[in-house]
mmCIF file of C-alpha atoms in Angstrom:
data_model
loop_
_atom_site.group_PDB
_atom_site.id
_atom_site.type_symbol
_atom_site.label_atom_id
_atom_site.label_comp_id
_atom_site.label_asym_id
_atom_site.label_seq_id
_atom_site.Cartn_x
_atom_site.Cartn_y
_atom_site.Cartn_z
ATOM 1 C CA MET A 1288 -7.801 43.313 13.787
ATOM 2 C CA ARG A 1289 -7.882 43.695 9.652
ATOM 3 C CA LEU A 1290 -5.309 47.033 9.881
ATOM 4 C CA VAL A 1291 -2.302 44.103 11.602
ATOM 5 C CA THR A 1292 -3.209 41.778 8.996
ATOM 6 C CA LEU A 1293 -2.593 44.726 5.796
ATOM 7 C CA CYS A 1294 0.475 45.113 8.150
ATOM 8 C CA LEU A 1295 1.705 42.342 7.999
ATOM 9 C CA MET A 1296 1.168 41.286 4.051
ATOM 10 C CA ILE A 1297 2.816 44.806 3.248
ATOM 11 C CA LEU A 1298 5.847 44.106 5.258
ATOM 12 C CA LEU A 1299 5.775 40.385 3.673
ATOM 13 C CA LEU A 1300 5.383 42.422 0.113
ATOM 14 C CA GLY A 1301 7.598 45.084 1.708
ATOM 15 C CA GLN A 1302 10.707 42.333 1.408
ATOM 16 C CA GLY A 1303 10.579 41.162 -2.138
ATOM 17 C CA PHE A 1304 11.122 37.932 -2.532
ATOM 18 C CA GLY A 1305 10.480 36.877 0.919
ATOM 19 C CA PHE A 1306 7.470 34.901 1.137
ATOM 20 C CA SER A 1307 7.555 33.274 -2.779
ATOM 21 C CA GLN A 1308 11.191 31.905 -0.998
ATOM 22 C CA ILE A 1309 9.167 30.620 1.646
ATOM 23 C CA GLN A 1310 6.667 28.972 -0.927
ATOM 24 C CA THR A 1311 9.376 28.348 -3.338
ATOM 25 C CA ASP A 1312 11.403 25.904 -0.291
ATOM 26 C CA GLN A 1313 8.018 24.345 0.863
ATOM 27 C CA THR A 1314 6.941 23.030 -2.858
ATOM 28 C CA LYS A 1315 10.411 21.962 -3.726
ATOM 29 C CA ALA A 1316 10.128 20.064 0.082
ATOM 30 C CA ILE A 1317 7.053 18.310 -1.410
ATOM 31 C CA GLU A 1318 8.447 17.453 -4.482
ATOM 32 C CA ILE A 1319 11.007 15.079 -3.062
ATOM 33 C CA VAL A 1320 9.118 13.766 -0.445
ATOM 34 C CA ASN A 1321 6.388 12.500 -3.942
ATOM 35 C CA LYS A 1322 9.680 10.980 -5.306
ATOM 36 C CA VAL A 1323 9.837 9.052 -2.441
ATOM 37 C CA LYS A 1324 6.000 8.321 -2.306
ATOM 38 C CA ALA A 1325 5.761 7.429 -6.263
ATOM 39 C CA ASN A 1326 9.036 4.936 -5.415
ATOM 40 C CA PHE A 1327 7.548 3.370 -2.443
ATOM 41 C CA LEU A 1328 4.089 2.864 -4.320
ATOM 42 C CA GLN A 1329 5.461 0.814 -6.719
ATOM 43 C CA LEU A 1330 4.670 -2.058 -4.246
ATOM 44 C CA SER A 1331 1.360 -2.618 -4.310
ATOM 45 C CA ASP A 1332 1.435 -5.514 -2.012
ATOM 46 C CA ALA A 1333 3.542 -7.357 1.019
ATOM 47 C CA THR A 1334 3.489 -10.742 2.729
ATOM 48 C CA MET A 1335 6.072 -10.707 5.541
ATOM 49 C CA ASP A 1336 6.565 -12.523 9.333
ATOM 50 C CA VAL A 1337 6.749 -9.940 11.837
ATOM 51 C CA THR A 1338 8.554 -9.674 15.008
ATOM 52 C CA MET A 1339 8.685 -6.550 17.326
ATOM 53 C CA ASP A 1340 10.631 -5.951 19.904
ATOM 54 C CA TYR A 1341 9.850 -3.338 22.629
ATOM 55 C CA ASN A 1342 10.454 -1.870 25.152
ATOM 56 C CA ILE A 1343 7.852 0.667 27.477
ATOM 57 C CA HIS A 1344 9.049 3.199 30.039
ATOM 58 C CA PHE A 1345 6.521 3.740 32.868
ATOM 59 C CA PHE A 1346 7.679 5.960 36.002
ATOM 60 C CA GLY A 1347 11.459 4.533 36.353
ATOM 61 C CA CYS A 1348 10.128 1.296 35.970
ATOM 62 C CA SER A 1349 10.572 -1.375 31.519
ATOM 63 C CA GLY A 1350 9.735 -4.359 30.467
ATOM 64 C CA LYS A 1351 10.588 -5.961 27.782
ATOM 65 C CA ARG A 1352 8.717 -8.214 25.082
ATOM 66 C CA ARG A 1353 8.220 -9.904 22.055
ATOM 67 C CA LEU A 1354 5.782 -10.228 20.293
ATOM 68 C CA THR A 1355 5.935 -12.708 16.924
ATOM 69 C CA GLY A 1356 3.070 -13.151 13.797
ATOM 70 C CA LYS A 1357 2.965 -11.897 10.342
ATOM 71 C CA GLY A 1358 1.444 -8.282 8.675
ATOM 72 C CA TYR A 1359 0.000 -8.095 4.997
ATOM 73 C CA TYR A 1360 -0.079 -4.591 3.126
ATOM 74 C CA GLN A 1361 -2.456 -3.598 0.049
ATOM 75 C CA ALA A 1362 -1.397 0.036 -1.260
ATOM 76 C CA PRO A 1363 -2.435 2.701 -0.290
ATOM 77 C CA ASP A 1364 -3.817 2.098 2.845
ATOM 78 C CA ARG A 1365 -4.654 -1.322 4.079
ATOM 79 C CA ILE A 1366 -2.863 -3.254 6.040
ATOM 80 C CA LYS A 1367 -3.408 -6.502 8.788
ATOM 81 C CA VAL A 1368 -1.616 -7.448 11.207
ATOM 82 C CA THR A 1369 -1.455 -10.800 13.826
ATOM 83 C CA LEU A 1370 0.402 -10.822 16.308
ATOM 84 C CA ASN A 1371 0.809 -12.919 19.550
ATOM 85 C CA ASP A 1372 -3.174 -14.638 18.414
ATOM 86 C CA VAL A 1373 -4.235 -10.662 18.054
ATOM 87 C CA THR A 1374 -5.645 -8.990 14.628
ATOM 88 C CA TYR A 1375 -5.366 -5.280 13.297
ATOM 89 C CA PHE A 1376 -7.280 -4.487 10.875
ATOM 90 C CA ALA A 1377 -6.350 -0.835 9.613
ATOM 91 C CA ARG A 1378 -7.930 1.029 6.539
ATOM 92 C CA GLY A 1379 -6.174 4.585 7.108
ATOM 93 C CA ASN A 1380 -7.972 5.750 10.173
ATOM 94 C CA LYS A 1381 -9.691 2.919 10.393
ATOM 95 C CA ILE A 1382 -9.237 0.980 13.060
ATOM 96 C CA ARG A 1383 -10.161 -2.428 13.846
ATOM 97 C CA LYS A 1384 -9.148 -5.915 17.290
ATOM 98 C CA ILE A 1385 -10.008 -9.160 17.076
ATOM 99 C CA ASP A 1386 -8.098 -10.305 20.150
ATOM 100 C CA GLU A 1387 -6.855 -14.026 20.589
ATOM 101 C CA ASN A 1388 -10.609 -15.248 23.036
ATOM 102 C CA GLY A 1389 -12.544 -13.474 19.515
ATOM 103 C CA GLY A 1390 -13.385 -10.332 20.482
ATOM 104 C CA LYS A 1391 -14.499 -7.399 18.563
ATOM 105 C CA TRP A 1392 -13.053 -3.566 19.002
ATOM 106 C CA TYR A 1393 -12.331 -0.533 17.239
ATOM 107 C CA VAL A 1394 -9.511 1.300 18.068
ATOM 108 C CA LYS A 1395 -8.995 4.735 17.974
ATOM 109 C CA LEU A 1396 -6.105 6.971 17.433
ATOM 110 C CA LEU A 1397 -5.690 9.581 19.684
ATOM 111 C CA LYS A 1398 -3.363 13.311 18.896
ATOM 112 C CA ALA A 1399 -1.553 11.200 16.508
ATOM 113 C CA PRO A 1400 -0.808 12.053 12.234
ATOM 114 C CA ASP A 1401 -4.057 11.922 10.061
ATOM 115 C CA PHE A 1402 -3.712 8.227 8.036
ATOM 116 C CA THR A 1403 -6.683 9.437 5.945
ATOM 117 C CA PRO A 1404 -4.416 8.844 2.538
ATOM 118 C CA GLY A 1405 -3.125 5.736 3.118
ATOM 119 C CA PHE A 1406 -0.115 4.117 4.524
ATOM 120 C CA HIS A 1407 3.528 5.144 2.161
ATOM 121 C CA PRO A 1408 5.809 8.815 2.590
ATOM 122 C CA GLY A 1409 2.974 11.132 1.391
ATOM 123 C CA LEU A 1410 1.640 10.935 5.007
ATOM 124 C CA ILE A 1411 4.582 13.646 5.199
ATOM 125 C CA THR A 1412 3.269 16.189 3.176
ATOM 126 C CA TYR A 1413 -0.582 15.755 4.681
ATOM 127 C CA ASN A 1414 0.466 16.313 8.023
ATOM 128 C CA PHE A 1415 2.981 18.574 7.828
ATOM 129 C CA ASP A 1416 4.749 22.430 6.738
ATOM 130 C CA LEU A 1417 7.830 21.245 5.236
ATOM 131 C CA SER A 1418 10.994 23.402 4.616
ATOM 132 C CA ILE A 1419 14.551 22.260 3.856
ATOM 133 C CA ILE A 1420 17.066 22.491 6.644
ATOM 134 C CA GLU A 1421 19.852 20.597 4.158
ATOM 135 C CA GLU A 1422 20.710 19.146 0.886
ATOM 136 C CA ASN A 1423 23.958 18.150 -0.826
ATOM 137 C CA PRO A 1424 24.130 14.594 -3.240
ATOM 138 C CA ASP A 1425 23.882 12.113 -0.561
ATOM 139 C CA GLN A 1426 21.404 13.629 1.946
ATOM 140 C CA ILE A 1427 18.684 16.157 2.270
ATOM 141 C CA VAL A 1428 17.097 17.184 5.640
ATOM 142 C CA ILE A 1429 12.719 18.651 5.345
ATOM 143 C CA LYS A 1430 11.744 19.563 8.437
ATOM 144 C CA GLY A 1431 7.773 19.202 9.621
ATOM 145 C CA ILE A 1432 6.010 21.183 11.323
ATOM 146 C CA PRO A 1433 2.611 19.799 12.583
ATOM 147 C CA LYS A 1434 -0.250 20.912 10.556
ATOM 148 C CA THR A 1435 -2.995 20.081 13.031
ATOM 149 C CA ALA A 1436 -3.795 19.620 16.943
ATOM 150 C CA MET A 1437 -3.160 16.302 15.951
ATOM 151 C CA THR A 1438 0.408 15.951 16.745
ATOM 152 C CA LYS A 1439 0.199 18.480 19.260
ATOM 153 C CA ASN A 1440 2.487 16.548 21.056
ATOM 154 C CA VAL A 1441 4.844 16.760 18.774
ATOM 155 C CA LYS A 1442 6.862 20.170 17.947
ATOM 156 C CA ASN A 1443 8.773 19.739 14.954
ATOM 157 C CA VAL A 1444 10.394 16.481 12.876
ATOM 158 C CA LEU A 1445 12.838 16.016 10.516
ATOM 159 C CA PHE A 1446 12.890 13.306 7.220
ATOM 160 C CA TYR A 1447 16.210 12.644 6.507
ATOM 161 C CA ILE A 1448 15.800 11.052 2.933
ATOM 162 C CA ASP A 1449 18.578 9.435 0.897
ATOM 163 C CA PRO A 1450 18.268 11.668 -2.630
ATOM 164 C CA LYS A 1451 20.095 9.028 -4.706
ATOM 165 C CA GLU A 1452 17.443 5.724 -3.934
ATOM 166 C CA ASN A 1453 14.623 8.255 -3.597
ATOM 167 C CA LEU A 1454 14.000 6.806 0.250
ATOM 168 C CA LEU A 1455 13.582 7.611 3.339
ATOM 169 C CA ARG A 1456 16.313 6.771 5.561
ATOM 170 C CA SER A 1457 15.668 8.168 9.747
ATOM 171 C CA LEU A 1458 13.300 10.464 10.694
ATOM 172 C CA ASP A 1459 14.154 12.356 14.749
ATOM 173 C CA VAL A 1460 10.907 13.623 16.343
ATOM 174 C CA LYS A 1461 10.878 16.042 19.417
ATOM 175 C CA PHE A 1462 8.144 16.304 21.262
ATOM 176 C CA VAL A 1463 6.648 18.676 23.586
ATOM 177 C CA ASN A 1464 8.066 17.048 26.510
ATOM 178 C CA GLU A 1465 11.745 17.635 25.916
ATOM 179 C CA LYS A 1466 12.704 14.677 28.436
ATOM 180 C CA LEU A 1467 11.777 11.650 25.497
ATOM 181 C CA ASP A 1468 13.328 11.262 22.659
ATOM 182 C CA GLY A 1469 12.242 10.492 19.514
ATOM 183 C CA THR A 1470 14.684 8.775 16.499
ATOM 184 C CA MET A 1471 13.595 5.861 14.099
ATOM 185 C CA LYS A 1472 16.038 4.646 11.100
ATOM 186 C CA ILE A 1473 14.431 2.742 8.849
ATOM 187 C CA SER A 1474 16.296 0.103 7.016
ATOM 188 C CA TYR A 1475 15.643 -1.474 3.401
ATOM 189 C CA GLN A 1476 15.949 -5.152 1.726
ATOM 190 C CA LYS A 1477 15.923 -5.144 -2.295
ATOM 191 C CA ILE A 1478 13.262 -7.670 -3.527
ATOM 192 C CA ASN A 1479 12.663 -7.984 -7.443
ATOM 193 C CA GLY A 1480 14.139 -4.743 -8.200
ATOM 194 C CA LEU A 1481 12.152 -2.853 -5.519
ATOM 195 C CA TRP A 1482 13.171 -1.069 -2.251
ATOM 196 C CA VAL A 1483 11.243 -2.859 0.747
ATOM 197 C CA PRO A 1484 11.489 -1.131 4.078
ATOM 198 C CA VAL A 1485 11.805 -4.476 6.261
ATOM 199 C CA LYS A 1486 12.775 -2.628 9.597
ATOM 200 C CA LEU A 1487 12.164 -0.036 12.275
ATOM 201 C CA GLU A 1488 14.241 0.448 15.276
ATOM 202 C CA GLY A 1489 14.562 2.981 17.260
ATOM 203 C CA GLN A 1490 13.342 5.778 19.787
ATOM 204 C CA SER A 1491 9.659 6.607 20.365
ATOM 205 C CA ALA A 1492 6.865 7.558 22.781
ATOM 206 C CA VAL A 1493 3.272 6.426 22.707
ATOM 207 C CA MET A 1494 0.261 7.736 24.805
ATOM 208 C CA VAL A 1495 -0.789 6.247 28.155
ATOM 209 C CA ALA A 1496 -5.058 6.131 29.252
ATOM 210 C CA GLY A 1497 -5.412 9.170 26.540
ATOM 211 C CA ARG A 1498 -2.996 11.427 28.690
ATOM 212 C CA PHE A 1499 0.541 11.336 28.808
ATOM 213 C CA LEU A 1500 3.415 10.289 27.283
ATOM 214 C CA VAL A 1501 5.677 7.219 27.886
ATOM 215 C CA GLY A 1502 9.096 6.478 26.131
ATOM 216 C CA ILE A 1503 9.699 3.294 24.246
ATOM 217 C CA ASN A 1504 12.129 1.699 22.157
ATOM 218 C CA LEU A 1505 10.883 -0.642 19.329
ATOM 219 C CA LYS A 1506 12.146 -2.707 16.581
ATOM 220 C CA LEU A 1507 9.873 -3.698 14.257
ATOM 221 C CA THR A 1508 11.129 -6.670 11.595
ATOM 222 C CA GLY A 1509 9.755 -8.288 8.737
ATOM 223 C CA THR A 1510 11.210 -11.390 7.162
ATOM 224 C CA ASN A 1511 10.807 -13.878 4.501
ATOM 225 C CA VAL A 1512 9.320 -10.768 2.027
ATOM 226 C CA LYS A 1513 7.068 -11.102 -0.958
ATOM 227 C CA ILE A 1514 5.777 -8.690 -2.383
ATOM 228 C CA ASN A 1515 3.275 -7.619 -5.610
ATOM 229 C CA ASN A 1516 1.528 -11.213 -5.313
ATOM 230 C CA ARG A 1517 -2.021 -9.341 -5.780
ATOM 231 C CA LEU A 1518 -3.412 -10.050 -2.244
ATOM 232 C CA PRO A 1519 -7.294 -10.328 -2.310
ATOM 233 C CA SER A 1520 -8.318 -7.344 -0.553
ATOM 234 C CA ALA A 1521 -10.926 -9.767 0.607
ATOM 235 C CA LEU A 1522 -7.946 -10.381 3.189
ATOM 236 C CA PHE A 1523 -8.043 -7.143 4.905
ATOM 237 C CA GLU A 1524 -11.750 -7.071 6.000
ATOM 238 C CA PRO A 1525 -12.129 -7.642 9.595
ATOM 239 C CA GLY A 1526 -15.696 -8.172 9.335
ATOM 240 C CA PHE A 1527 -17.588 -5.453 11.357
#
């Protein structure tokens, strides 16, 4: 095994610029994403009315449902959402749920991205190895390969970035199960001089019973958005 490794190293070095080119490409992709992250983190907190429409496709059946409620965000890693009297608290990977009857639940994500750094575009560099596959003045497309088995249901993700405004506009997900589609578009509204994400719409997949993926159509819309109002940290504490 050591001999094979040594031969591979010699081969790479023999290509002259090959290895450094890969490194440069990834470094540039990270720099681009970091600009998107810095732009987003001008948003210290947000409050909005939330409407979520979704349709899960399960063994040929589907069912549409609408949930409404309130959403709160505090940078970099706190979210609180109440939908139809069920409240979720998230801080990184730590998720708690209080149901409509006051029952308290611990929620665990399976084979999902690692949210330890927080909820912002920096998750891209944390969870994926990156390379630039398209670059022009209007759009940069970055390909992400999952770093860990946590995202083993995903082969790769394409991130479409607006370099003029430093915004993530959409993403395409290629699942291991090629029958499933994953495309999400993000819409923004300019509030107090900042671009704030107010709608997420597209198709993805969710894991059922921890064993298999099913397709889902999703539209998440925020209205009556207020930002940077110094929300108290206590608002995001579930109490257990």
